[in-house]
mmCIF file of C-alpha atoms in Angstrom:
data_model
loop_
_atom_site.group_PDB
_atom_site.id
_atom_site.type_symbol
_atom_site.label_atom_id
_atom_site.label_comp_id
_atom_site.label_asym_id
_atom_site.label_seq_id
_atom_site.Cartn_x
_atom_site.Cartn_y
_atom_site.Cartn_z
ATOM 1 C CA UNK A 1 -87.140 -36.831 190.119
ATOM 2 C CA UNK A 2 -86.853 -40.151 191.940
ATOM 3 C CA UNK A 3 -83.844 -39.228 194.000
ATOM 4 C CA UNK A 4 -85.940 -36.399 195.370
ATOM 5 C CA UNK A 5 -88.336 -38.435 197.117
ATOM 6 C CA UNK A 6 -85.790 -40.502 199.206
ATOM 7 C CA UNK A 7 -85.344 -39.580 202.965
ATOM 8 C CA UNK A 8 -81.953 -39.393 204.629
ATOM 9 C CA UNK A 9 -81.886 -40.071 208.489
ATOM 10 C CA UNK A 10 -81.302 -42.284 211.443
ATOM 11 C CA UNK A 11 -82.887 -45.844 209.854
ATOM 12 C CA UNK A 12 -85.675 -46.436 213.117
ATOM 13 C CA UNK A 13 -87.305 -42.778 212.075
ATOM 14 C CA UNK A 14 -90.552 -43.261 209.854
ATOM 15 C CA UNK A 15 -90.510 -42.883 206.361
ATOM 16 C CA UNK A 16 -86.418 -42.901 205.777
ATOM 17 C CA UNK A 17 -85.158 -44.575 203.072
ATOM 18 C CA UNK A 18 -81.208 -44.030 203.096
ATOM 19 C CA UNK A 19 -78.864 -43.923 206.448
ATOM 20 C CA UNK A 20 -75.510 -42.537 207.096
ATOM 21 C CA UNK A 21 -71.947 -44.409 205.446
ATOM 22 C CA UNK A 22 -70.797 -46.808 208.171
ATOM 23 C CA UNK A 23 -67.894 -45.239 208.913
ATOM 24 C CA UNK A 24 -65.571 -41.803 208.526
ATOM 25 C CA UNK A 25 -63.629 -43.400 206.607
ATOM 26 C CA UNK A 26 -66.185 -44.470 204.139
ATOM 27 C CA UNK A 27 -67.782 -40.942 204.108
ATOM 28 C CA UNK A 28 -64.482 -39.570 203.200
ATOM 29 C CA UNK A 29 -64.115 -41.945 200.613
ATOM 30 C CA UNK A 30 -66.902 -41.543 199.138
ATOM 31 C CA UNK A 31 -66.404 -37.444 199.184
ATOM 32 C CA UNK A 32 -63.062 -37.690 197.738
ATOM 33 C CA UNK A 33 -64.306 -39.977 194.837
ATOM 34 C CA UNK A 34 -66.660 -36.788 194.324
ATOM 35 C CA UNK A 35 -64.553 -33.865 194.280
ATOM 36 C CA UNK A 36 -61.863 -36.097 192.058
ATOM 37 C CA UNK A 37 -64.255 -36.685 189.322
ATOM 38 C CA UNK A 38 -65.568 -33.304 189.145
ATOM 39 C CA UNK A 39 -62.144 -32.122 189.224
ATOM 40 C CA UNK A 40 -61.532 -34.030 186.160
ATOM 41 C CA UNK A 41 -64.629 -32.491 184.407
ATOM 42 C CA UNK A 42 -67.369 -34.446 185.948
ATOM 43 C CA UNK A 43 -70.492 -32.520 187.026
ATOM 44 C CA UNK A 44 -72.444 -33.026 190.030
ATOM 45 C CA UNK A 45 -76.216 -33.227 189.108
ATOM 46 C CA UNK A 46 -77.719 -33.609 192.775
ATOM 47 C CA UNK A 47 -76.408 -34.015 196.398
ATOM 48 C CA UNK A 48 -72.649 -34.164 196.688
ATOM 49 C CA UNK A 49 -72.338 -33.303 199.797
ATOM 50 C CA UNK A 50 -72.880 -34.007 203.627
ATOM 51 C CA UNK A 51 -76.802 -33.871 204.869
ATOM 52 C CA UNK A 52 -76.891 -30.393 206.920
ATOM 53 C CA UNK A 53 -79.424 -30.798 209.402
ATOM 54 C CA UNK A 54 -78.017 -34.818 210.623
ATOM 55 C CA UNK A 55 -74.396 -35.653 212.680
ATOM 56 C CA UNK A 56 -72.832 -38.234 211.895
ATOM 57 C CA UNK A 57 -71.333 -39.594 208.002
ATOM 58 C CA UNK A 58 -75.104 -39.116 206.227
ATOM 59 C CA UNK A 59 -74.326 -37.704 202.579
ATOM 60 C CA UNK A 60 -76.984 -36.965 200.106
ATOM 61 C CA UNK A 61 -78.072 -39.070 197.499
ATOM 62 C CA UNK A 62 -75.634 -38.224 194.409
ATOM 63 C CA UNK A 63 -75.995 -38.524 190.889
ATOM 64 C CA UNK A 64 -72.823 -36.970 188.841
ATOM 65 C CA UNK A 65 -72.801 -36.619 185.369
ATOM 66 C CA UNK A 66 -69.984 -36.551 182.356
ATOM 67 C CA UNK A 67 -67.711 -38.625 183.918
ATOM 68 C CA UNK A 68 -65.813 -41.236 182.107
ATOM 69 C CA UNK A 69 -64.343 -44.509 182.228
ATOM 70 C CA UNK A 70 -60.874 -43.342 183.060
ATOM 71 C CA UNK A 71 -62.301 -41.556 186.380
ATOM 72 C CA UNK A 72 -62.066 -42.921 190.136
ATOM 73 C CA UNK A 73 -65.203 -44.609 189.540
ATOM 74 C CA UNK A 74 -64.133 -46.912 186.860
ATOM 75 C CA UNK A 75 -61.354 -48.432 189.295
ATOM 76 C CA UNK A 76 -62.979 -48.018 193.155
ATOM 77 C CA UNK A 77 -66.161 -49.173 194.679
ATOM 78 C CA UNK A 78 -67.868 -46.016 196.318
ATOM 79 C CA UNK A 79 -69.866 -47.898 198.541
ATOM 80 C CA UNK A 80 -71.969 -44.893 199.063
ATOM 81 C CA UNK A 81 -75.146 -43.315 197.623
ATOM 82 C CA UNK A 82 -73.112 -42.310 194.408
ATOM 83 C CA UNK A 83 -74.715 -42.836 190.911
ATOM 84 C CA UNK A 84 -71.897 -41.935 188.365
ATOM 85 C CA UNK A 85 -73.800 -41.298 184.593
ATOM 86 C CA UNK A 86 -71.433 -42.945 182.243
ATOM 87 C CA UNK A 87 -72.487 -42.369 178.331
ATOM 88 C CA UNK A 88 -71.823 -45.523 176.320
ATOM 89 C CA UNK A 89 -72.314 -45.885 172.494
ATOM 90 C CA UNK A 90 -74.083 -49.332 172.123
ATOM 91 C CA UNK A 91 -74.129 -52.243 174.764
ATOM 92 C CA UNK A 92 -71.092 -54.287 173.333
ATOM 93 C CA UNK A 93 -69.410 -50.762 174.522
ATOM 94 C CA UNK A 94 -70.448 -50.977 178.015
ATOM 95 C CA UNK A 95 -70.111 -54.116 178.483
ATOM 96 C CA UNK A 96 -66.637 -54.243 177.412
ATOM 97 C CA UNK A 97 -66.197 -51.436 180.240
ATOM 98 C CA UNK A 98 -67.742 -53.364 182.864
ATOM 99 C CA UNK A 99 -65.795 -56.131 182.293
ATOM 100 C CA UNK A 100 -62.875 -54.074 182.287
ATOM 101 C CA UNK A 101 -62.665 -53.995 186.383
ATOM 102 C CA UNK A 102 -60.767 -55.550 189.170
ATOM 103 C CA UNK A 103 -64.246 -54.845 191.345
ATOM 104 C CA UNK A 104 -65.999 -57.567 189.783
#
């Protein structure tokens, strides 16, 4: 698992590959695109949550599965270390939901 192998921490520490959100704001964004998508059904795979051991608006690298087009993520920008897993049936189908976006 590739998300497995990246290192959250301050960015001028050896070896990490991921900081913290810029902001509060941004952390709480991100968490409350999260818990709305699994409260629709979707199912977080890894992460979803704050990094324990670091202060400061570090969250885990996040990969969330069964989530849809009609979820938060299919209107908002995260602009965090979210992956949403969206199942498509053929590319004409995802690209039509792509396209399908005020985010560009």
């Amino acid at each position: 698992n590739l998300v497995s192998e990246l290192k959250v921490g301050h960015g001028l520490e050896p070896g990490v590959t991921q900081g913290p959100l810029i902001n509060k704001q941004g952390f709480e964004k991100a968490m409350l695109h999260i818990s709305e998508a699994v409260s629709e059904g979707a199912e977080v795979v890894r992460g979803g949550a704050r990094v324990p051991d670091l202060n400061g608006y570090f969250l885990q690298p996040t990969i969330i599965a069964t989530v849809n087009k009609d979820m938060i993520f299919g209107s908002e920008e995260t602009f965090g270390p979210v992956a949403p897993l969206i199942k498509f049936c053929d590319e004409e189908e995802a690209v039509s939901w792509a396209n399908d976006t005020n985010a560009g």
